[in-house]
Amino acid sequence: MTKRVAIFISGRGSNMEALVQACVGDNFPAAIVGVLADKRDAAGLVFAADHGIPARAVERKDFSKKIFHEDAMLDALAEWNVDILCLAGFMRILSAGFIARWNKPLINIHPSLLPLYPGLDTHARALADGVKVHGCTVHHVTAGVDEGPIIAQAVVPVLHGDDETSLTARVLKAEHQLYAHALRGFITHEWAEQSDDVVFSPAFAR
Ligand code: GRF
């Protein structure tokens, strides 16, 4: 059965685009039924609307309290009858209350091989440490930021001469492939029993 997926973004939305494109492909077990941004000027909202997907901005500054902002986001999810919520470059930390009230699958993509480099500036930190492999992680969202059980990971090489721009681009390319792959696997229950320990390591081209 096709799952109804909503995506939360804050900006460009290239991971959201990758999921949208995967979902219109053959036999993908999900449909994107709504895109929500916490910023009115998030470029990804335009892409979603242009593709006939309900697109909505719900800005924090329009609400006096965080809980009211989160209520409005939960209202959108209820309105769209969402089964799975995917975060894709959504730069706002959802409260434990939101996660509890949502109470359905909630997935994020993070640009590092968690538990390494939680938080921001992951590529710069990886370069500063001189690591030879880096990558991205699709994981369940829990109240601990970037701490939820891992669903899937993609490994990318760190190459001699890489700078933040080149490494970011290589990881982003991997993110676009990994997110759709992980969502499909999650929905088709391939990883339902062991969703915290499966590693996906495609050989990404340089
Ligand atoms: C991605 O690298 C994502 O992992 C991180 O922020 C970036 C968002 O890019 N959290 P986009 O908006 O999906 O293009």
mmCIF file with all atom_site columns, C-alpha atoms and ligand atoms in Angstrom:
data_model
loop_
_atom_site.group_PDB
_atom_site.id
_atom_site.type_symbol
_atom_site.label_atom_id
_atom_site.label_alt_id
_atom_site.label_comp_id
_atom_site.label_asym_id
_atom_site.label_entity_id
_atom_site.label_seq_id
_atom_site.pdbx_PDB_ins_code
_atom_site.Cartn_x
_atom_site.Cartn_y
_atom_site.Cartn_z
_atom_site.occupancy
_atom_site.B_iso_or_equiv
_atom_site.pdbx_formal_charge
_atom_site.auth_seq_id
_atom_site.auth_comp_id
_atom_site.auth_asym_id
_atom_site.auth_atom_id
_atom_site.pdbx_PDB_model_num
ATOM   1   C CA . MET A 1 1   ? 0.000  0.000  0.000   1.00 0.00 ? 1   MET A CA 1
ATOM   2   C CA . THR A 1 2   ? 1.293  3.441  -0.890  1.00 0.00 ? 2   THR A CA 1
ATOM   3   C CA . LYS A 1 3   ? 2.285  5.475  2.156   1.00 0.00 ? 3   LYS A CA 1
ATOM   4   C CA . ARG A 1 4   ? 1.408  9.154  2.365   1.00 0.00 ? 4   ARG A CA 1
ATOM   5   C CA . VAL A 1 5   ? 4.606  11.088 3.077   1.00 0.00 ? 5   VAL A CA 1
ATOM   6   C CA . ALA A 1 6   ? 5.036  14.732 4.067   1.00 0.00 ? 6   ALA A CA 1
ATOM   7   C CA . ILE A 1 7   ? 8.390  16.510 3.928   1.00 0.00 ? 7   ILE A CA 1
ATOM   8   C CA . PHE A 1 8   ? 9.511  19.383 6.155   1.00 0.00 ? 8   PHE A CA 1
ATOM   9   C CA . ILE A 1 9   ? 12.177 21.691 4.710   1.00 0.00 ? 9   ILE A CA 1
ATOM   10  C CA . SER A 1 10  ? 13.782 25.025 5.544   1.00 0.00 ? 10  SER A CA 1
ATOM   11  C CA . GLY A 1 11  ? 15.455 26.053 2.311   1.00 0.00 ? 11  GLY A CA 1
ATOM   12  C CA . ARG A 1 12  ? 16.606 24.744 -1.043  1.00 0.00 ? 12  ARG A CA 1
ATOM   13  C CA . GLY A 1 13  ? 14.936 21.360 -0.713  1.00 0.00 ? 13  GLY A CA 1
ATOM   14  C CA . SER A 1 14  ? 17.137 19.274 -2.981  1.00 0.00 ? 14  SER A CA 1
ATOM   15  C CA . ASN A 1 15  ? 16.563 16.176 -0.825  1.00 0.00 ? 15  ASN A CA 1
ATOM   16  C CA . MET A 1 16  ? 12.827 16.847 -1.022  1.00 0.00 ? 16  MET A CA 1
ATOM   17  C CA . GLU A 1 17  ? 13.158 17.053 -4.829  1.00 0.00 ? 17  GLU A CA 1
ATOM   18  C CA . ALA A 1 18  ? 14.961 13.718 -4.868  1.00 0.00 ? 18  ALA A CA 1
ATOM   19  C CA . LEU A 1 19  ? 12.154 12.129 -2.844  1.00 0.00 ? 19  LEU A CA 1
ATOM   20  C CA . VAL A 1 20  ? 9.489  13.652 -5.084  1.00 0.00 ? 20  VAL A CA 1
ATOM   21  C CA . GLN A 1 21  ? 11.259 12.306 -8.148  1.00 0.00 ? 21  GLN A CA 1
ATOM   22  C CA . ALA A 1 22  ? 11.662 8.851  -6.593  1.00 0.00 ? 22  ALA A CA 1
ATOM   23  C CA . CYS A 1 23  ? 7.984  8.719  -5.701  1.00 0.00 ? 23  CYS A CA 1
ATOM   24  C CA . VAL A 1 24  ? 6.840  9.331  -9.259  1.00 0.00 ? 24  VAL A CA 1
ATOM   25  C CA . GLY A 1 25  ? 9.069  6.477  -10.422 1.00 0.00 ? 25  GLY A CA 1
ATOM   26  C CA . ASP A 1 26  ? 7.837  2.956  -11.020 1.00 0.00 ? 26  ASP A CA 1
ATOM   27  C CA . ASN A 1 27  ? 6.469  1.031  -8.053  1.00 0.00 ? 27  ASN A CA 1
ATOM   28  C CA . PHE A 1 28  ? 7.676  3.409  -5.382  1.00 0.00 ? 28  PHE A CA 1
ATOM   29  C CA . PRO A 1 29  ? 5.659  2.640  -2.228  1.00 0.00 ? 29  PRO A CA 1
ATOM   30  C CA . ALA A 1 30  ? 5.122  6.297  -1.252  1.00 0.00 ? 30  ALA A CA 1
ATOM   31  C CA . ALA A 1 31  ? 3.508  9.486  -2.484  1.00 0.00 ? 31  ALA A CA 1
ATOM   32  C CA . ILE A 1 32  ? 4.490  12.957 -1.350  1.00 0.00 ? 32  ILE A CA 1
ATOM   33  C CA . VAL A 1 33  ? 1.252  14.544 -0.153  1.00 0.00 ? 33  VAL A CA 1
ATOM   34  C CA . GLY A 1 34  ? 2.565  17.783 1.327   1.00 0.00 ? 34  GLY A CA 1
ATOM   35  C CA . VAL A 1 35  ? 5.660  19.920 1.768   1.00 0.00 ? 35  VAL A CA 1
ATOM   36  C CA . LEU A 1 36  ? 5.922  22.278 4.732   1.00 0.00 ? 36  LEU A CA 1
ATOM   37  C CA . ALA A 1 37  ? 8.609  24.888 5.307   1.00 0.00 ? 37  ALA A CA 1
ATOM   38  C CA . ASP A 1 38  ? 9.331  26.915 8.413   1.00 0.00 ? 38  ASP A CA 1
ATOM   39  C CA . LYS A 1 39  ? 10.378 29.771 6.134   1.00 0.00 ? 39  LYS A CA 1
ATOM   40  C CA . ARG A 1 40  ? 8.144  31.530 3.641   1.00 0.00 ? 40  ARG A CA 1
ATOM   41  C CA . ASP A 1 41  ? 11.037 32.071 1.228   1.00 0.00 ? 41  ASP A CA 1
ATOM   42  C CA . ALA A 1 42  ? 12.170 28.422 1.209   1.00 0.00 ? 42  ALA A CA 1
ATOM   43  C CA . ALA A 1 43  ? 12.934 27.760 -2.459  1.00 0.00 ? 43  ALA A CA 1
ATOM   44  C CA . GLY A 1 44  ? 11.706 24.182 -2.159  1.00 0.00 ? 44  GLY A CA 1
ATOM   45  C CA . LEU A 1 45  ? 8.123  25.380 -1.700  1.00 0.00 ? 45  LEU A CA 1
ATOM   46  C CA . VAL A 1 46  ? 8.121  26.633 -5.293  1.00 0.00 ? 46  VAL A CA 1
ATOM   47  C CA . PHE A 1 47  ? 9.323  23.282 -6.599  1.00 0.00 ? 47  PHE A CA 1
ATOM   48  C CA . ALA A 1 48  ? 6.613  21.459 -4.630  1.00 0.00 ? 48  ALA A CA 1
ATOM   49  C CA . ALA A 1 49  ? 3.836  23.767 -5.794  1.00 0.00 ? 49  ALA A CA 1
ATOM   50  C CA . ASP A 1 50  ? 5.048  23.511 -9.394  1.00 0.00 ? 50  ASP A CA 1
ATOM   51  C CA . HIS A 1 51  ? 4.731  19.750 -9.074  1.00 0.00 ? 51  HIS A CA 1
ATOM   52  C CA . GLY A 1 52  ? 1.153  19.935 -7.798  1.00 0.00 ? 52  GLY A CA 1
ATOM   53  C CA . ILE A 1 53  ? 2.062  19.100 -4.217  1.00 0.00 ? 53  ILE A CA 1
ATOM   54  C CA . PRO A 1 54  ? 0.368  21.064 -1.424  1.00 0.00 ? 54  PRO A CA 1
ATOM   55  C CA . ALA A 1 55  ? 3.063  23.424 -0.142  1.00 0.00 ? 55  ALA A CA 1
ATOM   56  C CA . ARG A 1 56  ? 2.745  25.469 3.017   1.00 0.00 ? 56  ARG A CA 1
ATOM   57  C CA . ALA A 1 57  ? 4.887  27.849 5.030   1.00 0.00 ? 57  ALA A CA 1
ATOM   58  C CA . VAL A 1 58  ? 4.400  27.725 8.799   1.00 0.00 ? 58  VAL A CA 1
ATOM   59  C CA . GLU A 1 59  ? 6.759  30.268 10.324  1.00 0.00 ? 59  GLU A CA 1
ATOM   60  C CA . ARG A 1 60  ? 7.749  30.272 13.972  1.00 0.00 ? 60  ARG A CA 1
ATOM   61  C CA . LYS A 1 61  ? 7.512  34.047 14.188  1.00 0.00 ? 61  LYS A CA 1
ATOM   62  C CA . ASP A 1 62  ? 3.784  33.910 13.425  1.00 0.00 ? 62  ASP A CA 1
ATOM   63  C CA . PHE A 1 63  ? 3.149  32.132 16.733  1.00 0.00 ? 63  PHE A CA 1
ATOM   64  C CA . SER A 1 64  ? 3.667  33.394 20.270  1.00 0.00 ? 64  SER A CA 1
ATOM   65  C CA . LYS A 1 65  ? 4.873  30.020 21.581  1.00 0.00 ? 65  LYS A CA 1
ATOM   66  C CA . LYS A 1 66  ? 6.764  27.069 20.129  1.00 0.00 ? 66  LYS A CA 1
ATOM   67  C CA . ILE A 1 67  ? 3.899  24.758 21.028  1.00 0.00 ? 67  ILE A CA 1
ATOM   68  C CA . PHE A 1 68  ? 1.455  26.767 18.891  1.00 0.00 ? 68  PHE A CA 1
ATOM   69  C CA . HIS A 1 69  ? 3.857  26.604 15.965  1.00 0.00 ? 69  HIS A CA 1
ATOM   70  C CA . GLU A 1 70  ? 4.123  22.854 16.410  1.00 0.00 ? 70  GLU A CA 1
ATOM   71  C CA . ASP A 1 71  ? 0.324  22.600 16.683  1.00 0.00 ? 71  ASP A CA 1
ATOM   72  C CA . ALA A 1 72  ? 0.028  24.274 13.272  1.00 0.00 ? 72  ALA A CA 1
ATOM   73  C CA . MET A 1 73  ? 2.529  21.829 11.775  1.00 0.00 ? 73  MET A CA 1
ATOM   74  C CA . LEU A 1 74  ? 0.634  18.884 13.276  1.00 0.00 ? 74  LEU A CA 1
ATOM   75  C CA . ASP A 1 75  ? -2.600 20.337 11.866  1.00 0.00 ? 75  ASP A CA 1
ATOM   76  C CA . ALA A 1 76  ? -1.079 20.275 8.365   1.00 0.00 ? 76  ALA A CA 1
ATOM   77  C CA . LEU A 1 77  ? -0.020 16.649 8.818   1.00 0.00 ? 77  LEU A CA 1
ATOM   78  C CA . ALA A 1 78  ? -3.523 15.725 9.939   1.00 0.00 ? 78  ALA A CA 1
ATOM   79  C CA . GLU A 1 79  ? -5.074 17.625 7.044   1.00 0.00 ? 79  GLU A CA 1
ATOM   80  C CA . TRP A 1 80  ? -2.851 15.801 4.553   1.00 0.00 ? 80  TRP A CA 1
ATOM   81  C CA . ASN A 1 81  ? -3.545 12.468 6.274   1.00 0.00 ? 81  ASN A CA 1
ATOM   82  C CA . VAL A 1 82  ? 0.179  11.738 6.499   1.00 0.00 ? 82  VAL A CA 1
ATOM   83  C CA . ASP A 1 83  ? 1.614  8.304  7.385   1.00 0.00 ? 83  ASP A CA 1
ATOM   84  C CA . ILE A 1 84  ? 5.334  9.165  7.450   1.00 0.00 ? 84  ILE A CA 1
ATOM   85  C CA . LEU A 1 85  ? 7.049  12.499 8.093   1.00 0.00 ? 85  LEU A CA 1
ATOM   86  C CA . CYS A 1 86  ? 10.445 13.046 6.477   1.00 0.00 ? 86  CYS A CA 1
ATOM   87  C CA . LEU A 1 87  ? 12.680 15.928 7.510   1.00 0.00 ? 87  LEU A CA 1
ATOM   88  C CA . ALA A 1 88  ? 14.966 17.145 4.734   1.00 0.00 ? 88  ALA A CA 1
ATOM   89  C CA . GLY A 1 89  ? 17.125 20.104 5.603   1.00 0.00 ? 89  GLY A CA 1
ATOM   90  C CA . PHE A 1 90  ? 14.578 21.167 8.229   1.00 0.00 ? 90  PHE A CA 1
ATOM   91  C CA . MET A 1 91  ? 16.624 23.381 10.513  1.00 0.00 ? 91  MET A CA 1
ATOM   92  C CA . ARG A 1 92  ? 14.292 23.487 13.502  1.00 0.00 ? 92  ARG A CA 1
ATOM   93  C CA . ILE A 1 93  ? 14.475 21.135 16.462  1.00 0.00 ? 93  ILE A CA 1
ATOM   94  C CA . LEU A 1 94  ? 11.139 19.456 17.065  1.00 0.00 ? 94  LEU A CA 1
ATOM   95  C CA . SER A 1 95  ? 10.192 19.161 20.727  1.00 0.00 ? 95  SER A CA 1
ATOM   96  C CA . ALA A 1 96  ? 9.698  15.885 22.559  1.00 0.00 ? 96  ALA A CA 1
ATOM   97  C CA . GLY A 1 97  ? 6.038  16.919 22.775  1.00 0.00 ? 97  GLY A CA 1
ATOM   98  C CA . PHE A 1 98  ? 5.753  17.212 18.997  1.00 0.00 ? 98  PHE A CA 1
ATOM   99  C CA . ILE A 1 99  ? 7.378  13.807 18.526  1.00 0.00 ? 99  ILE A CA 1
ATOM   100 C CA . ALA A 1 100 ? 5.054  12.219 21.083  1.00 0.00 ? 100 ALA A CA 1
ATOM   101 C CA . ARG A 1 101 ? 1.952  13.818 19.623  1.00 0.00 ? 101 ARG A CA 1
ATOM   102 C CA . TRP A 1 102 ? 2.953  12.882 16.070  1.00 0.00 ? 102 TRP A CA 1
ATOM   103 C CA . ASN A 1 103 ? 3.439  9.278  17.143  1.00 0.00 ? 103 ASN A CA 1
ATOM   104 C CA . LYS A 1 104 ? 4.095  7.948  13.628  1.00 0.00 ? 104 LYS A CA 1
ATOM   105 C CA . PRO A 1 105 ? 7.331  7.356  11.714  1.00 0.00 ? 105 PRO A CA 1
ATOM   106 C CA . LEU A 1 106 ? 9.536  10.447 11.712  1.00 0.00 ? 106 LEU A CA 1
ATOM   107 C CA . ILE A 1 107 ? 12.729 10.263 9.688   1.00 0.00 ? 107 ILE A CA 1
ATOM   108 C CA . ASN A 1 108 ? 15.620 12.651 9.053   1.00 0.00 ? 108 ASN A CA 1
ATOM   109 C CA . ILE A 1 109 ? 18.652 12.819 6.802   1.00 0.00 ? 109 ILE A CA 1
ATOM   110 C CA . HIS A 1 110 ? 21.897 14.085 8.316   1.00 0.00 ? 110 HIS A CA 1
ATOM   111 C CA . PRO A 1 111 ? 25.098 14.886 6.409   1.00 0.00 ? 111 PRO A CA 1
ATOM   112 C CA . SER A 1 112 ? 27.538 12.709 8.339   1.00 0.00 ? 112 SER A CA 1
ATOM   113 C CA . LEU A 1 113 ? 28.053 9.120  9.380   1.00 0.00 ? 113 LEU A CA 1
ATOM   114 C CA . LEU A 1 114 ? 26.285 9.369  12.715  1.00 0.00 ? 114 LEU A CA 1
ATOM   115 C CA . PRO A 1 115 ? 27.111 9.138  15.546  1.00 0.00 ? 115 PRO A CA 1
ATOM   116 C CA . LEU A 1 116 ? 30.084 11.076 14.176  1.00 0.00 ? 116 LEU A CA 1
ATOM   117 C CA . TYR A 1 117 ? 29.488 14.791 13.663  1.00 0.00 ? 117 TYR A CA 1
ATOM   118 C CA . PRO A 1 118 ? 25.999 15.446 14.962  1.00 0.00 ? 118 PRO A CA 1
ATOM   119 C CA . GLY A 1 119 ? 24.875 19.059 14.618  1.00 0.00 ? 119 GLY A CA 1
ATOM   120 C CA . LEU A 1 120 ? 26.107 21.660 12.147  1.00 0.00 ? 120 LEU A CA 1
ATOM   121 C CA . ASP A 1 121 ? 29.209 22.139 9.971   1.00 0.00 ? 121 ASP A CA 1
ATOM   122 C CA . THR A 1 122 ? 29.702 18.412 9.549   1.00 0.00 ? 122 THR A CA 1
ATOM   123 C CA . HIS A 1 123 ? 31.843 18.630 6.404   1.00 0.00 ? 123 HIS A CA 1
ATOM   124 C CA . ALA A 1 124 ? 34.236 21.221 7.792   1.00 0.00 ? 124 ALA A CA 1
ATOM   125 C CA . ARG A 1 125 ? 34.667 19.158 10.955  1.00 0.00 ? 125 ARG A CA 1
ATOM   126 C CA . ALA A 1 126 ? 35.320 15.971 8.985   1.00 0.00 ? 126 ALA A CA 1
ATOM   127 C CA . LEU A 1 127 ? 37.942 17.772 6.869   1.00 0.00 ? 127 LEU A CA 1
ATOM   128 C CA . ALA A 1 128 ? 39.585 19.262 9.943   1.00 0.00 ? 128 ALA A CA 1
ATOM   129 C CA . ASP A 1 129 ? 39.850 15.786 11.470  1.00 0.00 ? 129 ASP A CA 1
ATOM   130 C CA . GLY A 1 130 ? 41.443 14.359 8.339   1.00 0.00 ? 130 GLY A CA 1
ATOM   131 C CA . VAL A 1 131 ? 39.039 11.431 8.041   1.00 0.00 ? 131 VAL A CA 1
ATOM   132 C CA . LYS A 1 132 ? 39.159 9.377  4.845   1.00 0.00 ? 132 LYS A CA 1
ATOM   133 C CA . VAL A 1 133 ? 35.496 8.446  4.774   1.00 0.00 ? 133 VAL A CA 1
ATOM   134 C CA . HIS A 1 134 ? 32.469 10.578 5.404   1.00 0.00 ? 134 HIS A CA 1
ATOM   135 C CA . GLY A 1 135 ? 28.859 10.263 4.355   1.00 0.00 ? 135 GLY A CA 1
ATOM   136 C CA . CYS A 1 136 ? 25.256 10.628 5.354   1.00 0.00 ? 136 CYS A CA 1
ATOM   137 C CA . THR A 1 137 ? 22.702 8.932  7.543   1.00 0.00 ? 137 THR A CA 1
ATOM   138 C CA . VAL A 1 138 ? 18.958 8.412  7.400   1.00 0.00 ? 138 VAL A CA 1
ATOM   139 C CA . HIS A 1 139 ? 17.672 7.896  10.916  1.00 0.00 ? 139 HIS A CA 1
ATOM   140 C CA . HIS A 1 140 ? 14.610 7.937  13.094  1.00 0.00 ? 140 HIS A CA 1
ATOM   141 C CA . VAL A 1 141 ? 14.050 11.190 14.934  1.00 0.00 ? 141 VAL A CA 1
ATOM   142 C CA . THR A 1 142 ? 14.003 11.091 18.711  1.00 0.00 ? 142 THR A CA 1
ATOM   143 C CA . ALA A 1 143 ? 14.127 13.863 21.295  1.00 0.00 ? 143 ALA A CA 1
ATOM   144 C CA . GLY A 1 144 ? 17.942 13.697 21.278  1.00 0.00 ? 144 GLY A CA 1
ATOM   145 C CA . VAL A 1 145 ? 19.178 15.692 18.303  1.00 0.00 ? 145 VAL A CA 1
ATOM   146 C CA . ASP A 1 146 ? 20.730 13.445 15.609  1.00 0.00 ? 146 ASP A CA 1
ATOM   147 C CA . GLU A 1 147 ? 20.599 10.515 18.036  1.00 0.00 ? 147 GLU A CA 1
ATOM   148 C CA . GLY A 1 148 ? 17.775 8.299  16.781  1.00 0.00 ? 148 GLY A CA 1
ATOM   149 C CA . PRO A 1 149 ? 18.228 4.734  15.505  1.00 0.00 ? 149 PRO A CA 1
ATOM   150 C CA . ILE A 1 150 ? 19.990 4.545  12.166  1.00 0.00 ? 150 ILE A CA 1
ATOM   151 C CA . ILE A 1 151 ? 18.021 3.242  9.180   1.00 0.00 ? 151 ILE A CA 1
ATOM   152 C CA . ALA A 1 152 ? 20.671 3.518  6.469   1.00 0.00 ? 152 ALA A CA 1
ATOM   153 C CA . GLN A 1 153 ? 24.003 5.118  5.733   1.00 0.00 ? 153 GLN A CA 1
ATOM   154 C CA . ALA A 1 154 ? 25.993 5.950  2.622   1.00 0.00 ? 154 ALA A CA 1
ATOM   155 C CA . VAL A 1 155 ? 29.760 6.236  2.704   1.00 0.00 ? 155 VAL A CA 1
ATOM   156 C CA . VAL A 1 156 ? 31.656 8.660  0.487   1.00 0.00 ? 156 VAL A CA 1
ATOM   157 C CA . PRO A 1 157 ? 35.407 9.033  0.186   1.00 0.00 ? 157 PRO A CA 1
ATOM   158 C CA . VAL A 1 158 ? 37.207 12.165 1.315   1.00 0.00 ? 158 VAL A CA 1
ATOM   159 C CA . LEU A 1 159 ? 39.644 12.857 -1.500  1.00 0.00 ? 159 LEU A CA 1
ATOM   160 C CA . HIS A 1 160 ? 43.019 14.520 -1.516  1.00 0.00 ? 160 HIS A CA 1
ATOM   161 C CA . GLY A 1 161 ? 42.442 18.207 -2.231  1.00 0.00 ? 161 GLY A CA 1
ATOM   162 C CA . ASP A 1 162 ? 38.833 18.218 -1.078  1.00 0.00 ? 162 ASP A CA 1
ATOM   163 C CA . ASP A 1 163 ? 37.511 21.412 0.382   1.00 0.00 ? 163 ASP A CA 1
ATOM   164 C CA . GLU A 1 164 ? 34.167 22.013 2.044   1.00 0.00 ? 164 GLU A CA 1
ATOM   165 C CA . THR A 1 165 ? 32.506 22.763 -1.295  1.00 0.00 ? 165 THR A CA 1
ATOM   166 C CA . SER A 1 166 ? 33.652 19.609 -3.064  1.00 0.00 ? 166 SER A CA 1
ATOM   167 C CA . LEU A 1 167 ? 32.952 17.356 -0.091  1.00 0.00 ? 167 LEU A CA 1
ATOM   168 C CA . THR A 1 168 ? 29.524 18.898 0.450   1.00 0.00 ? 168 THR A CA 1
ATOM   169 C CA . ALA A 1 169 ? 28.633 18.252 -3.185  1.00 0.00 ? 169 ALA A CA 1
ATOM   170 C CA . ARG A 1 170 ? 29.768 14.614 -3.031  1.00 0.00 ? 170 ARG A CA 1
ATOM   171 C CA . VAL A 1 171 ? 27.822 13.948 0.165   1.00 0.00 ? 171 VAL A CA 1
ATOM   172 C CA . LEU A 1 172 ? 24.740 15.739 -1.157  1.00 0.00 ? 172 LEU A CA 1
ATOM   173 C CA . LYS A 1 173 ? 24.720 13.500 -4.220  1.00 0.00 ? 173 LYS A CA 1
ATOM   174 C CA . ALA A 1 174 ? 24.823 10.502 -1.897  1.00 0.00 ? 174 ALA A CA 1
ATOM   175 C CA . GLU A 1 175 ? 22.033 11.979 0.238   1.00 0.00 ? 175 GLU A CA 1
ATOM   176 C CA . HIS A 1 176 ? 19.753 12.200 -2.782  1.00 0.00 ? 176 HIS A CA 1
ATOM   177 C CA . GLN A 1 177 ? 20.205 8.504  -3.515  1.00 0.00 ? 177 GLN A CA 1
ATOM   178 C CA . LEU A 1 178 ? 20.206 7.337  0.077   1.00 0.00 ? 178 LEU A CA 1
ATOM   179 C CA . TYR A 1 179 ? 17.012 9.037  1.217   1.00 0.00 ? 179 TYR A CA 1
ATOM   180 C CA . ALA A 1 180 ? 14.811 7.406  -1.410  1.00 0.00 ? 180 ALA A CA 1
ATOM   181 C CA . HIS A 1 181 ? 16.563 4.079  -0.925  1.00 0.00 ? 181 HIS A CA 1
ATOM   182 C CA . ALA A 1 182 ? 16.071 4.222  2.837   1.00 0.00 ? 182 ALA A CA 1
ATOM   183 C CA . LEU A 1 183 ? 12.444 5.305  2.592   1.00 0.00 ? 183 LEU A CA 1
ATOM   184 C CA . ARG A 1 184 ? 11.645 2.477  0.225   1.00 0.00 ? 184 ARG A CA 1
ATOM   185 C CA . GLY A 1 185 ? 13.382 -0.030 2.484   1.00 0.00 ? 185 GLY A CA 1
ATOM   186 C CA . PHE A 1 186 ? 11.637 1.282  5.563   1.00 0.00 ? 186 PHE A CA 1
ATOM   187 C CA . ILE A 1 187 ? 8.201  1.133  3.947   1.00 0.00 ? 187 ILE A CA 1
ATOM   188 C CA . THR A 1 188 ? 8.624  -2.292 2.461   1.00 0.00 ? 188 THR A CA 1
ATOM   189 C CA . HIS A 1 189 ? 9.753  -3.490 5.908   1.00 0.00 ? 189 HIS A CA 1
ATOM   190 C CA . GLU A 1 190 ? 13.023 -4.882 4.687   1.00 0.00 ? 190 GLU A CA 1
ATOM   191 C CA . TRP A 1 191 ? 14.594 -3.244 7.709   1.00 0.00 ? 191 TRP A CA 1
ATOM   192 C CA . ALA A 1 192 ? 11.691 -3.197 10.101  1.00 0.00 ? 192 ALA A CA 1
ATOM   193 C CA . GLU A 1 193 ? 13.257 -5.648 12.511  1.00 0.00 ? 193 GLU A CA 1
ATOM   194 C CA . GLN A 1 194 ? 16.709 -4.151 12.486  1.00 0.00 ? 194 GLN A CA 1
ATOM   195 C CA . SER A 1 195 ? 16.246 -0.588 11.464  1.00 0.00 ? 195 SER A CA 1
ATOM   196 C CA . ASP A 1 196 ? 18.918 0.536  13.879  1.00 0.00 ? 196 ASP A CA 1
ATOM   197 C CA . ASP A 1 197 ? 21.841 -1.364 12.432  1.00 0.00 ? 197 ASP A CA 1
ATOM   198 C CA . VAL A 1 198 ? 21.619 -1.607 8.664   1.00 0.00 ? 198 VAL A CA 1
ATOM   199 C CA . VAL A 1 199 ? 24.357 0.081  6.689   1.00 0.00 ? 199 VAL A CA 1
ATOM   200 C CA . PHE A 1 200 ? 24.004 0.870  3.020   1.00 0.00 ? 200 PHE A CA 1
ATOM   201 C CA . SER A 1 201 ? 27.316 1.555  1.324   1.00 0.00 ? 201 SER A CA 1
ATOM   202 C CA . PRO A 1 202 ? 26.915 2.117  -2.389  1.00 0.00 ? 202 PRO A CA 1
ATOM   203 C CA . ALA A 1 203 ? 30.034 2.775  -4.409  1.00 0.00 ? 203 ALA A CA 1
ATOM   204 C CA . PHE A 1 204 ? 29.441 6.401  -5.193  1.00 0.00 ? 204 PHE A CA 1
ATOM   205 C CA . ALA A 1 205 ? 31.270 7.763  -8.165  1.00 0.00 ? 205 ALA A CA 1
ATOM   206 C CA . ARG A 1 206 ? 33.807 10.455 -7.590  1.00 0.00 ? 206 ARG A CA 1
HETATM 207 C C1 . GRF B 2 .   ? 21.387 18.578 3.509   1.00 0.00 ? 1   GRF B C1 1
HETATM 208 O O1 . GRF B 2 .   ? 22.767 18.363 3.434   1.00 0.00 ? 1   GRF B O1 1
HETATM 209 C C2 . GRF B 2 .   ? 20.816 17.969 4.756   1.00 0.00 ? 1   GRF B C2 1
HETATM 210 O O2 . GRF B 2 .   ? 21.368 16.726 5.081   1.00 0.00 ? 1   GRF B O2 1
HETATM 211 C C3 . GRF B 2 .   ? 21.187 19.013 5.770   1.00 0.00 ? 1   GRF B C3 1
HETATM 212 O O3 . GRF B 2 .   ? 20.970 20.234 5.127   1.00 0.00 ? 1   GRF B O3 1
HETATM 213 C C4 . GRF B 2 .   ? 21.093 20.065 3.723   1.00 0.00 ? 1   GRF B C4 1
HETATM 214 C C5 . GRF B 2 .   ? 19.796 20.472 3.116   1.00 0.00 ? 1   GRF B C5 1
HETATM 215 O O4 . GRF B 2 .   ? 19.862 20.471 1.723   1.00 0.00 ? 1   GRF B O4 1
HETATM 216 N N1 . GRF B 2 .   ? 20.463 18.855 6.997   1.00 0.00 ? 1   GRF B N1 1
HETATM 217 P P1 . GRF B 2 .   ? 18.535 20.488 0.866   1.00 0.00 ? 1   GRF B P1 1
HETATM 218 O O5 . GRF B 2 .   ? 17.651 21.589 1.414   1.00 0.00 ? 1   GRF B O5 1
HETATM 219 O O6 . GRF B 2 .   ? 17.900 19.143 0.958   1.00 0.00 ? 1   GRF B O6 1
HETATM 220 O O7 . GRF B 2 .   ? 18.988 20.811 -0.527  1.00 0.00 ? 1   GRF B O7 1
#
